[in-house]
């Protein structure tokens, strides 16, 4: 701790060593004990300003504010849980609806013949028959 | 003033630019290894524990309200800001990551940002309606414990440049450490010392009569 650094600490943080930087407090306090003549004036001047600044006090929060804050968080908490419940219900409903739709789709696809397939069967035979029919001989002879 | 910022839960949380290199690695480590005494309560609050909400409020409300009141000088505004800050802390509780920042520092930042918004709005209103302007900076009310000395101190602090004002309020009245203040104001510890020194020099000159 140099004289300059000690003066800079007091200049910035005041005379109360509790407000000095944690990392330098011990060294500054040791310097203060070792050089009382040098530090007394600096500390006195800074201490006077500290005392004046500390005279600015403010009233504490009223009980109404405490109740408002608690009500606010309680309300937010309830809204959050209600929303979470609603979202999980909605997600379940959506997945259920999706499952039902898929099931209906599968049943329809496998059991009910389509109009086009009936038409193809009744007039032109089945698609299988058409696809198995021998190709026309294109031989020019 | 705050440099680069990203929106977080409706307020701007400052992101330190590489150029600023606000705190040295040693200081970062120091802050991040400090035990966050609020972490457990915060986790319980995030899980919907009402007793934890009440405990955290009891622990933090007086200091946060005092900060808002000193910044705004008006009980109604200070009440609104404090309530909003606690609501945001409730929202933040469920995704709070221990070790990234101290909750107390974060909460100071939230209150300060909300106060900046209010002060900015007051300035805009005062500019738009100059005839009705009395003293938009600080109308003292019943929330302020008045004495002639206290009133002079209040006036002297509120006529400092903003960063010096904030540094003094956080240091003298909120009793944050230099590293916590630097984090809150998004400046280096060296810059903070400079802000505090200049502020104290100005205040000493302005309050000289009282001191003697």
Short mmCIF file of C-alpha atoms in Angstrom, two decimals:
data_model
loop_
_atom_site.label_atom_id
_atom_site.label_comp_id
_atom_site.label_asym_id
_atom_site.label_seq_id
_atom_site.Cartn_x
_atom_site.Cartn_y
_atom_site.Cartn_z
CA UNK A 1 0.00 0.00 0.00
CA UNK A 2 1.50 3.29 -1.11
CA UNK A 3 0.54 6.72 0.24
CA UNK A 4 -0.96 7.55 -3.15
CA UNK A 5 -3.07 4.40 -3.27
CA UNK A 6 -4.33 4.93 0.27
CA UNK A 7 -5.36 8.48 -0.59
CA UNK A 8 -7.07 7.27 -3.77
CA UNK A 9 -9.05 4.64 -1.85
CA UNK A 10 -10.29 7.18 0.69
CA UNK A 11 -10.95 9.71 -2.06
CA UNK A 12 -13.25 7.25 -3.86
CA UNK A 13 -14.75 5.15 -1.10
CA UNK A 14 -14.70 7.44 1.93
CA UNK A 15 -13.33 7.02 5.43
CA UNK A 16 -15.31 3.95 6.49
CA UNK A 17 -13.04 0.96 5.95
CA UNK A 18 -16.08 -1.33 5.55
CA UNK A 19 -16.69 0.41 2.24
CA UNK A 20 -13.16 -0.02 0.95
CA UNK A 21 -12.45 -2.67 -1.70
CA UNK A 22 -12.37 -6.13 -0.11
CA UNK A 23 -9.09 -6.99 -1.80
CA UNK A 24 -7.29 -3.95 -0.38
CA UNK A 25 -8.98 -3.43 2.96
CA UNK A 26 -6.46 -5.27 5.12
CA UNK A 27 -3.48 -3.56 3.51
CA UNK A 28 -5.11 -0.13 3.78
CA UNK A 29 -5.98 -0.70 7.44
CA UNK A 30 -2.40 -1.75 8.14
CA UNK A 31 -1.16 1.38 6.40
CA UNK A 32 -3.56 3.48 8.49
CA UNK A 33 -2.19 2.00 11.71
CA UNK A 34 1.41 2.45 10.58
CA UNK A 35 1.06 6.07 9.38
CA UNK A 36 -1.46 7.85 11.63
CA UNK A 37 0.03 11.29 10.98
CA UNK A 38 -0.30 10.93 7.25
CA UNK A 39 -3.81 9.48 7.19
CA UNK A 40 -5.57 11.49 9.91
CA UNK A 41 -6.29 14.55 7.83
CA UNK A 42 -7.39 12.54 4.81
CA UNK A 43 -9.72 10.39 6.90
CA UNK A 44 -11.16 13.34 8.79
CA UNK A 45 -12.03 15.20 5.61
CA UNK A 46 -13.61 12.12 4.02
CA UNK A 47 -15.43 11.24 7.24
CA UNK A 48 -17.11 14.65 7.38
CA UNK A 49 -18.51 14.17 3.90
CA UNK A 50 -19.64 10.62 4.75
CA UNK A 51 -21.57 11.94 7.76
CA UNK A 52 -23.32 14.59 5.68
CA UNK A 53 -24.23 12.10 2.94
CA UNK A 54 -25.64 9.66 5.49
CA UNK A 55 -28.06 12.30 6.74
CA UNK A 56 -30.19 11.67 3.66
CA UNK A 57 -32.56 9.02 4.93
CA UNK A 58 -35.72 7.73 3.33
CA UNK A 59 -38.79 6.10 4.79
CA UNK A 60 -39.28 2.36 4.53
CA UNK A 61 -41.87 0.65 2.34
CA UNK A 62 -45.35 0.62 3.78
CA UNK A 63 -47.29 -2.53 4.59
CA UNK A 64 -49.56 -1.75 1.64
CA UNK A 65 -46.63 -2.15 -0.75
CA UNK A 66 -45.61 -5.46 0.84
CA UNK A 67 -49.17 -6.74 0.38
CA UNK A 68 -49.24 -5.47 -3.23
CA UNK A 69 -45.98 -7.22 -4.06
CA UNK A 70 -47.13 -10.50 -2.53
CA UNK A 71 -50.51 -10.27 -4.26
CA UNK A 72 -48.75 -9.59 -7.55
CA UNK A 73 -46.51 -12.65 -7.31
CA UNK A 74 -49.39 -14.80 -6.01
CA UNK A 75 -51.57 -13.75 -8.94
CA UNK A 76 -48.72 -14.35 -11.40
CA UNK A 77 -48.13 -17.76 -9.84
CA UNK A 78 -51.77 -18.76 -10.19
CA UNK A 79 -51.95 -17.47 -13.76
CA UNK A 80 -48.80 -19.40 -14.63
CA UNK A 81 -50.10 -22.67 -13.20
CA UNK A 82 -53.53 -22.14 -14.81
CA UNK A 83 -51.87 -21.50 -18.16
CA UNK A 84 -49.66 -24.55 -17.75
CA UNK A 85 -52.71 -26.68 -16.92
CA UNK A 86 -54.61 -25.29 -19.90
CA UNK A 87 -51.66 -25.87 -22.22
CA UNK A 88 -51.20 -29.45 -21.08
CA UNK A 89 -54.97 -30.04 -21.53
CA UNK A 90 -54.87 -28.46 -24.95
CA UNK A 91 -51.85 -30.55 -25.92
CA UNK A 92 -53.64 -33.71 -24.78
CA UNK A 93 -56.76 -32.74 -26.74
CA UNK A 94 -54.73 -32.02 -29.86
CA UNK A 95 -52.89 -35.33 -29.65
CA UNK A 96 -56.16 -37.19 -29.00
CA UNK A 97 -57.81 -35.49 -31.99
CA UNK A 98 -54.78 -36.30 -34.11
CA UNK A 99 -54.93 -39.93 -33.04
CA UNK A 100 -58.64 -40.20 -33.81
CA UNK A 101 -58.17 -38.58 -37.22
CA UNK A 102 -55.31 -40.92 -38.07
CA UNK A 103 -57.36 -43.91 -36.96
CA UNK A 104 -60.33 -42.89 -39.09
CA UNK A 105 -58.05 -42.30 -42.04
CA UNK A 106 -56.49 -45.73 -41.74
CA UNK A 107 -59.86 -47.49 -41.41
CA UNK A 108 -61.23 -45.61 -44.41
CA UNK A 109 -58.21 -46.39 -46.57
CA UNK A 110 -58.27 -50.11 -45.85
CA UNK A 111 -61.99 -50.92 -45.86
CA UNK A 112 -63.92 -48.60 -48.18
CA UNK A 113 -63.22 -48.79 -51.90
CA UNK A 114 -63.01 -45.45 -53.61
CA UNK A 115 -65.32 -44.39 -56.43
CA UNK A 116 -62.49 -44.41 -58.93
CA UNK A 117 -61.44 -47.91 -57.99
CA UNK A 118 -65.04 -49.17 -58.39
CA UNK A 119 -65.24 -47.44 -61.77
CA UNK A 120 -61.98 -48.97 -62.91
CA UNK A 121 -63.09 -52.42 -61.81
CA UNK A 122 -66.51 -52.31 -63.41
CA UNK A 123 -65.62 -50.96 -66.82
CA UNK A 124 -61.99 -51.67 -67.56
CA UNK A 125 -61.27 -54.53 -65.18
CA UNK A 126 -58.96 -54.18 -62.26
CA UNK A 127 -55.75 -52.18 -62.28
CA UNK A 128 -53.98 -55.47 -61.82
CA UNK A 129 -55.55 -56.89 -64.96
CA UNK A 130 -54.68 -53.78 -66.95
CA UNK A 131 -51.12 -53.73 -65.80
CA UNK A 132 -50.74 -57.49 -66.49
CA UNK A 133 -52.17 -57.25 -70.04
CA UNK A 134 -49.61 -58.14 -72.77
CA UNK A 135 -48.24 -55.26 -74.75
CA UNK A 136 -49.52 -54.79 -78.31
CA UNK A 137 -47.19 -56.17 -80.92
CA UNK A 138 -45.66 -53.20 -82.74
CA UNK A 139 -43.86 -55.33 -85.23
CA UNK A 140 -44.27 -53.62 -88.67
CA UNK A 141 -44.19 -56.93 -90.50
CA UNK B 1 -24.92 4.82 -21.77
CA UNK B 2 -25.14 1.09 -21.22
CA UNK B 3 -23.48 0.09 -24.47
CA UNK B 4 -24.75 -3.05 -26.15
CA UNK B 5 -27.86 -4.42 -24.55
CA UNK B 6 -30.15 -7.35 -25.13
CA UNK B 7 -33.79 -7.51 -24.15
CA UNK B 8 -34.39 -9.80 -21.22
CA UNK B 9 -37.83 -10.12 -19.68
CA UNK B 10 -38.91 -6.75 -20.93
CA UNK B 11 -35.95 -4.73 -19.79
CA UNK B 12 -32.53 -4.12 -21.22
CA UNK B 13 -29.79 -6.02 -19.53
CA UNK B 14 -26.38 -4.68 -20.45
CA UNK B 15 -23.92 -6.87 -22.25
CA UNK B 16 -20.33 -5.88 -21.76
CA UNK B 17 -18.55 -5.22 -25.00
CA UNK B 18 -15.09 -6.61 -25.59
CA UNK B 19 -13.74 -3.07 -25.81
CA UNK B 20 -15.01 -2.20 -22.39
CA UNK B 21 -13.53 -5.30 -20.72
CA UNK B 22 -15.29 -4.12 -17.62
CA UNK B 23 -13.82 -6.40 -15.04
CA UNK B 24 -10.62 -8.34 -15.10
CA UNK B 25 -10.83 -12.11 -15.02
CA UNK B 26 -9.83 -12.07 -11.39
CA UNK B 27 -12.72 -9.79 -10.54
CA UNK B 28 -15.15 -11.94 -12.54
CA UNK B 29 -14.01 -15.03 -10.71
CA UNK B 30 -14.29 -13.21 -7.42
CA UNK B 31 -17.90 -12.20 -8.08
CA UNK B 32 -18.92 -15.56 -9.46
CA UNK B 33 -17.49 -17.46 -6.51
CA UNK B 34 -19.31 -15.30 -4.00
CA UNK B 35 -22.03 -17.37 -2.37
CA UNK B 36 -25.40 -16.25 -3.65
CA UNK B 37 -27.38 -16.31 -0.44
CA UNK B 38 -30.60 -15.74 -2.37
CA UNK B 39 -30.22 -18.70 -4.74
CA UNK B 40 -32.08 -21.22 -2.60
CA UNK B 41 -35.01 -18.90 -1.95
CA UNK B 42 -35.13 -18.03 -5.61
CA UNK B 43 -35.30 -21.69 -6.63
CA UNK B 44 -38.13 -22.30 -4.18
CA UNK B 45 -39.95 -19.20 -5.38
CA UNK B 46 -39.64 -20.45 -8.96
CA UNK B 47 -41.32 -23.69 -7.88
CA UNK B 48 -44.28 -21.70 -6.59
CA UNK B 49 -43.37 -21.68 -2.88
CA UNK B 50 -45.23 -18.72 -1.43
CA UNK B 51 -43.25 -18.73 1.82
CA UNK B 52 -40.06 -18.32 -0.21
CA UNK B 53 -41.58 -15.39 -2.10
CA UNK B 54 -42.46 -13.77 1.20
CA UNK B 55 -39.00 -14.39 2.65
CA UNK B 56 -37.25 -12.97 -0.41
CA UNK B 57 -39.52 -9.95 -0.37
CA UNK B 58 -38.84 -9.32 3.32
CA UNK B 59 -35.12 -9.54 2.65
CA UNK B 60 -35.02 -7.31 -0.43
CA UNK B 61 -37.98 -4.95 -0.35
CA UNK B 62 -36.62 -2.23 2.00
CA UNK B 63 -33.34 -1.81 0.09
CA UNK B 64 -34.94 -1.90 -3.35
CA UNK B 65 -37.63 0.53 -2.29
CA UNK B 66 -35.01 2.87 -0.81
CA UNK B 67 -33.06 2.76 -4.08
CA UNK B 68 -36.16 3.57 -6.12
CA UNK B 69 -37.15 6.32 -3.71
CA UNK B 70 -33.72 7.96 -3.81
CA UNK B 71 -33.65 7.72 -7.58
CA UNK B 72 -37.19 8.97 -8.16
CA UNK B 73 -37.99 11.05 -5.08
CA UNK B 74 -41.62 10.02 -5.20
CA UNK B 75 -43.26 7.30 -3.12
CA UNK B 76 -45.91 6.31 -5.66
CA UNK B 77 -43.36 5.88 -8.43
CA UNK B 78 -40.99 4.05 -6.09
CA UNK B 79 -43.81 1.69 -5.06
CA UNK B 80 -44.68 0.93 -8.70
CA UNK B 81 -41.05 0.33 -9.65
CA UNK B 82 -40.46 -1.94 -6.67
CA UNK B 83 -43.56 -3.99 -7.39
CA UNK B 84 -42.61 -4.34 -11.05
CA UNK B 85 -39.07 -5.39 -10.11
CA UNK B 86 -40.38 -8.13 -7.83
CA UNK B 87 -42.75 -9.37 -10.50
CA UNK B 88 -39.82 -9.62 -12.88
CA UNK B 89 -37.79 -11.46 -10.30
CA UNK B 90 -40.63 -13.97 -9.93
CA UNK B 91 -40.62 -14.47 -13.72
CA UNK B 92 -36.85 -14.84 -13.68
CA UNK B 93 -36.83 -17.26 -10.73
CA UNK B 94 -37.81 -20.32 -12.77
CA UNK B 95 -34.88 -19.93 -15.14
CA UNK B 96 -32.28 -18.39 -12.84
CA UNK B 97 -28.82 -19.86 -13.38
CA UNK B 98 -26.74 -19.76 -10.24
CA UNK B 99 -23.16 -18.67 -10.81
CA UNK B 100 -23.78 -16.29 -13.72
CA UNK B 101 -24.60 -13.29 -11.54
CA UNK B 102 -25.65 -12.51 -8.02
CA UNK B 103 -29.39 -12.12 -7.71
CA UNK B 104 -28.93 -8.98 -5.61
CA UNK B 105 -26.84 -7.33 -8.34
CA UNK B 106 -29.37 -8.37 -10.97
CA UNK B 107 -32.26 -6.95 -8.91
CA UNK B 108 -30.42 -3.64 -8.45
CA UNK B 109 -29.97 -3.51 -12.22
CA UNK B 110 -33.69 -4.13 -12.79
CA UNK B 111 -34.71 -1.40 -10.33
CA UNK B 112 -32.24 1.04 -11.88
CA UNK B 113 -33.49 0.33 -15.40
CA UNK B 114 -37.09 0.85 -14.32
CA UNK B 115 -36.06 4.13 -12.65
CA UNK B 116 -34.26 5.26 -15.82
CA UNK B 117 -37.49 4.62 -17.76
CA UNK B 118 -39.50 6.73 -15.31
CA UNK B 119 -36.97 9.56 -15.29
CA UNK B 120 -36.85 9.55 -19.10
CA UNK B 121 -40.65 9.72 -19.26
CA UNK B 122 -40.65 12.64 -16.82
CA UNK B 123 -38.14 14.51 -18.95
CA UNK B 124 -40.26 13.92 -22.05
CA UNK B 125 -43.39 15.16 -20.31
CA UNK B 126 -41.51 18.16 -18.92
CA UNK B 127 -40.25 19.02 -22.41
CA UNK B 128 -43.70 18.62 -23.92
CA UNK B 129 -45.40 20.69 -21.22
CA UNK B 130 -42.87 23.31 -20.04
CA UNK B 131 -45.35 25.69 -18.34
CA UNK B 132 -46.33 23.07 -15.77
CA UNK B 133 -42.78 22.05 -15.03
CA UNK B 134 -41.85 22.55 -11.40
CA UNK B 135 -38.96 20.23 -10.72
CA UNK B 136 -39.35 16.99 -12.65
CA UNK B 137 -36.07 15.65 -11.32
CA UNK B 138 -37.14 15.18 -7.77
CA UNK B 139 -40.39 16.25 -6.23
CA UNK B 140 -39.87 15.38 -2.58
CA UNK B 141 -42.83 13.84 -0.82
CA UNK B 142 -43.74 12.21 2.46
CA UNK B 143 -41.58 9.18 1.68
CA UNK B 144 -38.49 11.34 2.02
CA UNK B 145 -37.41 12.06 5.54
CA UNK B 146 -36.83 15.75 5.32
CA UNK B 147 -34.33 17.97 7.01
CA UNK B 148 -32.51 20.92 5.61
CA UNK B 149 -29.28 18.96 5.43
CA UNK B 150 -30.93 15.93 3.87
CA UNK B 151 -32.62 18.13 1.32
CA UNK B 152 -29.35 19.76 0.35
CA UNK B 153 -27.69 16.37 0.04
CA UNK B 154 -30.55 15.12 -2.14
CA UNK B 155 -30.31 18.18 -4.39
CA UNK B 156 -26.52 17.95 -4.60
CA UNK B 157 -26.60 14.28 -5.55
CA UNK B 158 -29.32 14.77 -8.13
CA UNK B 159 -27.44 17.53 -9.89
CA UNK B 160 -24.44 15.25 -10.43
CA UNK B 161 -23.95 13.68 -13.85
CA UNK B 162 -26.11 10.53 -14.01
CA UNK B 163 -23.34 7.95 -13.75
CA UNK B 164 -21.79 9.72 -10.77
CA UNK B 165 -25.20 9.97 -9.11
CA UNK B 166 -25.85 6.25 -9.59
CA UNK B 167 -22.38 5.29 -8.33
CA UNK B 168 -22.78 7.38 -5.17
CA UNK B 169 -26.27 6.07 -4.44
CA UNK B 170 -25.22 2.45 -4.92
CA UNK B 171 -22.08 2.89 -2.83
CA UNK B 172 -23.18 5.09 0.05
CA UNK B 173 -26.80 4.02 0.47
CA UNK B 174 -27.10 0.53 -1.04
CA UNK B 175 -23.73 -0.46 0.38
CA UNK B 176 -22.77 -2.64 -2.55
CA UNK B 177 -19.11 -3.62 -2.99
CA UNK B 178 -17.06 -1.92 -5.66
CA UNK B 179 -17.21 -5.04 -7.84
CA UNK B 180 -20.99 -5.32 -7.51
CA UNK B 181 -21.44 -1.64 -8.38
CA UNK B 182 -19.14 -1.98 -11.37
CA UNK B 183 -21.20 -4.95 -12.53
CA UNK B 184 -24.47 -3.11 -11.99
CA UNK B 185 -23.35 0.00 -13.85
CA UNK B 186 -21.46 -1.99 -16.48
CA UNK B 187 -18.17 -0.17 -15.99
CA UNK B 188 -14.70 -1.25 -14.91
CA UNK B 189 -13.67 -0.99 -11.26
CA UNK B 190 -11.16 1.67 -12.30
CA UNK B 191 -13.89 3.67 -14.02
CA UNK B 192 -16.09 3.28 -10.95
CA UNK B 193 -13.35 4.67 -8.73
CA UNK B 194 -13.03 7.63 -11.03
CA UNK B 195 -16.80 8.20 -10.96
CA UNK B 196 -16.87 8.04 -7.17
CA UNK B 197 -13.84 10.32 -6.73
CA UNK B 198 -15.25 12.98 -9.03
CA UNK B 199 -18.66 12.72 -7.43
CA UNK B 200 -17.27 13.08 -3.92
CA UNK B 201 -15.12 16.06 -4.93
CA UNK B 202 -18.16 17.82 -6.40
CA UNK B 203 -20.30 16.97 -3.39
CA UNK B 204 -17.63 18.21 -0.99
CA UNK B 205 -17.59 21.55 -2.79
CA UNK B 206 -21.39 21.81 -2.91
CA UNK B 207 -21.94 20.78 0.69
CA UNK B 208 -19.01 22.65 2.16
CA UNK B 209 -21.07 24.86 4.42
CA UNK B 210 -22.78 21.87 6.00
CA UNK B 211 -19.53 20.03 6.54
CA UNK B 212 -17.96 22.87 8.48
#
